[in-house]
XYZ file of C-alpha atoms in Angstrom:
344
model
C -26.870 54.733 10.828
C -23.807 56.997 10.933
C -22.433 56.912 14.474
C -19.707 59.020 16.069
C -18.270 56.964 18.936
C -16.101 58.695 21.529
C -13.728 56.509 23.506
C -13.719 53.874 20.772
C -10.335 52.493 21.858
C -11.374 52.000 25.473
C -12.595 48.927 27.338
C -16.242 49.218 26.285
C -15.606 51.312 23.180
C -13.448 48.723 21.435
C -16.152 46.084 21.905
C -18.960 48.452 20.924
C -17.219 49.537 17.728
C -16.976 45.889 16.684
C -20.652 45.307 17.452
C -21.987 48.392 15.679
C -19.826 47.742 12.626
C -21.004 44.127 12.491
C -24.598 45.380 12.547
C -23.921 47.507 9.469
C -23.536 50.932 11.056
C -20.931 53.362 9.757
C -18.810 54.125 12.826
C -16.248 56.888 13.243
C -14.234 56.877 16.438
C -12.561 59.575 18.490
C -10.159 58.629 21.279
C -7.364 60.295 23.236
C -5.118 57.255 22.874
C -4.136 57.325 26.544
C -4.299 53.544 26.801
C -3.363 52.671 23.221
C 0.090 51.101 22.710
C 2.540 52.963 20.462
C 0.395 56.037 19.948
C 2.120 57.848 17.065
C -0.777 59.715 15.535
C -2.437 62.995 16.278
C -4.888 62.121 19.009
C -8.430 63.340 19.474
C -9.652 64.963 22.679
C -13.301 65.411 23.616
C -12.426 68.805 25.056
C -11.564 70.061 21.575
C -14.467 68.676 19.533
C -16.295 71.025 17.153
C -19.823 71.017 15.777
C -18.373 70.607 12.295
C -16.822 67.264 13.285
C -20.264 65.999 14.297
C -22.214 67.256 11.314
C -23.776 64.523 9.194
C -23.966 61.895 11.935
C -27.233 60.313 13.026
C -26.016 59.539 16.533
C -23.232 60.269 18.991
C -22.335 57.622 21.570
C -20.250 59.238 24.279
C -18.011 56.870 26.233
C -14.818 58.950 26.482
C -13.684 60.157 29.881
C -11.875 59.228 33.061
C -13.412 55.868 33.730
C -13.410 55.094 37.446
C -13.236 56.480 40.964
C -9.475 56.084 41.370
C -8.646 57.858 38.109
C -11.110 60.597 38.967
C -9.297 61.376 42.207
C -5.953 62.011 40.450
C -7.225 65.476 39.538
C -10.672 66.641 40.558
C -10.446 69.662 38.256
C -9.519 67.576 35.221
C -12.225 65.034 36.024
C -14.892 67.725 36.125
C -13.519 69.255 32.922
C -13.430 65.968 31.005
C -16.350 64.011 32.417
C -18.767 66.828 33.120
C -18.087 70.089 31.279
C -16.854 68.504 28.048
C -19.695 65.981 28.005
C -22.287 68.734 28.337
C -20.532 70.758 25.656
C -20.469 67.711 23.358
C -24.227 67.246 23.717
C -24.903 70.874 22.885
C -22.590 70.742 19.874
C -24.260 67.548 18.662
C -27.636 69.267 18.872
C -26.291 72.274 16.963
C -24.824 69.975 14.310
C -28.192 68.341 13.654
C -27.406 64.981 15.257
C -30.636 63.190 16.163
C -29.519 60.930 19.050
C -26.955 61.003 21.833
C -26.233 58.093 24.159
C -24.273 59.100 27.264
C -22.442 56.465 29.279
C -23.097 57.111 32.954
C -22.636 54.761 35.893
C -24.530 53.123 38.735
C -21.746 54.490 40.933
C -23.863 57.656 41.197
C -25.850 55.768 43.871
C -22.805 55.707 46.145
C -23.946 54.139 49.389
C -27.539 53.088 49.894
C -29.372 50.608 52.076
C -32.236 50.520 49.568
C -32.599 46.940 48.323
C -33.697 47.838 44.786
C -32.532 51.257 43.605
C -34.528 52.691 40.720
C -33.771 55.729 38.603
C -36.193 57.707 40.774
C -34.149 57.141 43.940
C -31.968 59.999 45.136
C -28.315 59.388 44.149
C -25.604 59.729 46.796
C -22.352 59.972 44.817
C -19.275 59.580 47.010
C -16.456 60.382 44.574
C -15.443 63.051 42.078
C -15.996 60.550 39.265
C -19.537 59.705 40.386
C -20.454 63.347 40.963
C -19.151 64.289 37.510
C -21.268 61.585 35.872
C -24.400 62.644 37.721
C -23.950 66.337 36.921
C -23.280 65.562 33.261
C -26.294 63.306 32.799
C -28.638 65.867 34.379
C -27.429 68.665 32.111
C -27.382 66.451 29.022
C -30.959 65.296 29.560
C -31.957 68.976 29.601
C -30.578 69.489 26.074
C -33.351 67.448 24.468
C -35.648 68.961 21.855
C -38.190 67.645 19.379
C -35.258 66.966 17.045
C -32.548 65.928 19.526
C -32.965 62.877 21.732
C -30.433 62.301 24.526
C -30.425 59.222 26.754
C -28.209 58.292 29.711
C -27.238 54.706 30.505
C -26.136 54.073 34.085
C -24.079 50.941 33.574
C -23.532 48.324 36.241
C -19.897 47.445 37.001
C -18.529 45.832 33.857
C -16.452 42.676 33.547
C -15.133 40.379 30.849
C -12.485 40.311 28.163
C -11.946 43.191 25.727
C -9.293 44.222 23.186
C -8.568 47.071 25.642
C -8.506 44.963 28.801
C -8.968 46.535 32.225
C -7.942 44.714 35.364
C -9.071 47.512 37.700
C -12.683 46.330 37.534
C -13.999 44.121 40.332
C -14.320 40.741 38.589
C -11.374 41.241 36.246
C -9.095 42.269 39.095
C -10.001 39.268 41.247
C -9.417 36.894 38.339
C -6.116 38.613 37.517
C -4.761 38.354 41.062
C -5.961 34.772 41.455
C -4.232 33.887 38.172
C -1.094 35.844 38.991
C -0.567 35.399 42.733
C -3.050 32.770 43.895
C -4.744 35.411 46.026
C -8.109 37.190 45.936
C -8.274 40.395 47.968
C -11.526 41.536 49.555
C -11.935 44.908 51.274
C -13.445 44.839 54.742
C -15.804 41.927 55.271
C -16.839 41.806 51.612
C -20.415 42.787 52.356
C -20.572 45.736 49.945
C -22.854 45.090 46.960
C -22.349 45.801 43.253
C -24.461 45.139 40.166
C -22.419 43.366 37.472
C -22.681 43.322 33.665
C -20.549 41.729 30.952
C -18.870 44.255 28.652
C -20.375 42.627 25.546
C -23.854 42.798 27.030
C -23.198 46.478 27.762
C -22.245 47.001 24.119
C -25.412 45.210 23.054
C -27.432 47.492 25.344
C -26.058 50.552 23.551
C -26.809 49.039 20.151
C -30.383 48.217 21.145
C -30.831 51.726 22.572
C -29.787 53.210 19.230
C -32.333 50.992 17.503
C -35.173 51.871 19.884
C -37.931 54.328 19.106
C -37.033 57.830 20.276
C -40.396 57.856 22.049
C -39.106 55.133 24.385
C -35.764 56.726 25.219
C -35.954 60.516 24.787
C -34.532 62.358 27.786
C -34.503 59.199 29.887
C -32.009 57.872 32.403
C -31.754 54.075 32.515
C -30.039 51.724 34.919
C -28.441 49.096 32.671
C -27.681 45.667 34.053
C -29.032 42.164 34.480
C -32.090 41.843 36.747
C -31.060 40.193 39.987
C -27.328 40.397 39.244
C -26.383 42.311 42.391
C -23.493 40.572 44.145
C -21.641 41.108 47.387
C -17.883 41.471 46.990
C -17.507 38.303 49.045
C -19.793 36.362 46.697
C -17.742 37.434 43.684
C -14.558 36.306 45.434
C -16.103 32.900 46.072
C -17.068 32.555 42.400
C -13.504 33.383 41.387
C -12.151 30.913 43.937
C -14.337 28.210 42.380
C -12.406 28.769 39.130
C -9.061 28.923 40.989
C -9.463 26.437 43.869
C -5.903 26.999 45.050
C -6.360 30.740 45.476
C -6.784 32.200 48.969
C -9.400 34.831 49.780
C -7.769 37.534 51.902
C -9.885 40.034 53.828
C -8.012 43.285 54.429
C -8.416 47.023 54.655
C -11.358 49.226 55.502
C -14.849 48.337 54.286
C -15.814 49.826 50.935
C -18.348 52.590 51.568
C -19.763 52.185 48.068
C -22.607 49.693 48.127
C -25.711 49.658 45.972
C -28.197 47.064 44.724
C -29.906 48.283 41.573
C -33.195 47.641 39.765
C -33.102 47.416 35.962
C -36.815 47.116 35.209
C -37.091 50.406 33.339
C -34.490 49.419 30.748
C -35.620 45.823 30.286
C -39.234 46.985 30.135
C -38.661 49.496 27.354
C -35.747 47.984 25.436
C -37.388 44.611 25.054
C -35.010 43.449 22.293
C -32.021 43.435 24.662
C -30.960 39.986 25.804
C -27.993 39.779 28.203
C -26.262 36.472 27.531
C -23.262 36.168 29.851
C -23.128 35.392 33.565
C -20.447 36.374 36.049
C -19.230 32.772 35.993
C -18.962 32.977 32.197
C -16.923 36.154 32.519
C -14.574 34.677 35.103
C -13.802 31.736 32.812
C -13.421 34.045 29.814
C -10.928 36.347 31.549
C -8.969 33.398 32.953
C -8.722 31.855 29.486
C -7.667 35.194 27.981
C -4.903 35.533 30.576
C -3.675 32.026 29.810
C -3.557 32.835 26.086
C -2.153 36.354 25.935
C -0.856 37.385 29.398
C -0.946 41.213 29.159
C 1.375 41.366 32.184
C 4.067 39.075 33.652
C 2.650 36.355 35.839
C 4.930 37.026 38.783
C 5.371 40.768 38.354
C 3.910 43.439 40.585
C 2.611 45.968 38.054
C -0.460 46.077 35.849
C 0.270 48.560 33.066
C -2.457 50.105 30.949
C -5.044 47.791 32.446
C -5.008 49.720 35.713
C -6.122 53.107 34.489
C -5.241 55.338 37.440
C -1.727 53.921 37.902
C -1.009 54.198 34.187
C -2.146 57.822 34.077
C -0.021 58.593 37.130
C 3.014 57.056 35.446
C 2.505 59.046 32.250
C 2.291 62.245 34.263
C 5.426 61.355 36.242
C 7.268 60.728 32.969
C 6.063 64.129 31.697
C 4.289 62.407 28.815
C 0.990 63.851 30.041
C 0.195 67.213 31.569
C -1.581 67.462 34.891
C -4.853 67.845 32.983
C -4.247 64.608 31.009
C -3.252 66.201 27.723
C -0.350 64.775 25.753
C 2.977 66.583 26.062
C 4.442 64.485 23.273
C 3.294 61.590 21.138
C 5.038 58.228 20.991
C 7.114 59.132 24.049
C 5.237 56.413 25.893
C 7.077 53.802 23.813
C 10.074 53.783 26.154
C 7.866 52.688 29.050
C 7.390 48.894 29.320
C 3.738 48.061 28.575
C 3.222 46.631 32.061
C 5.169 49.274 34.022
C 2.747 51.213 36.165
């Protein structure tokens, strides 16, 4: 299968490109390079894609965009433009270009805050942030683009964790491991009672690959929650798992409670995509990230900054340095080289 993969240099995209290539797919990537060291090439931007670029591909997998709540709040207008408007436009262009399949990466964050113990795709979302609202609006419009010849699907991923060539430490598990490794401290907001579903980044990549391999009858125009059945954890429980790996680390409760809390049901996806087998637990991911930090240390152990791994802070820095415009377009390439890789 010929696959056009947007966001191929990102946290999930870098892993997914490896997986699809290993499975024998022909993968072409498009990425803005915002988190790529020493970006000296002409970058790609989803806002500028044309139908001609997409012609001849069997599938488009769309991961590109502002990737979390904090980054989304840096500019609500840019978030809507990138995550919502450009995603909808991409789907329509893919349909025009004769692409058969489109997989859109959405998020379980669309559920926002819910007391429901087992949220299904039929539950009413309650997005609390610009990022979550942009994902929900995009997936609804993209599902409406389907035809007999064009088959869109939206995957609402659980919160990801684990090591990646494009590491992020602003994700729940990764951040707790990073601070335990770096400072001997694990921070928990409020009382830690908020709940999140968790999924290893490599299992997320496998979910995309299995979705591409599925019959279009099983996925056409469908929204799926994607995660491991039963893998809904309180923030406090995650902190305790991290502390088990770092026994000397202190758990510190501070700040206001996180309003976002949602326990999610994944039966629709596991029921239809029966070839998908998640293989990694949260404990596996904690050990993996800790080992990766010991080996490669993407930031100084005693420093205070996180660099490219903390997406919102890195974007803020690039804008302050006038490397990026307010709408997250490059002002100049390679100018980022004078910024230390962990300065953010």
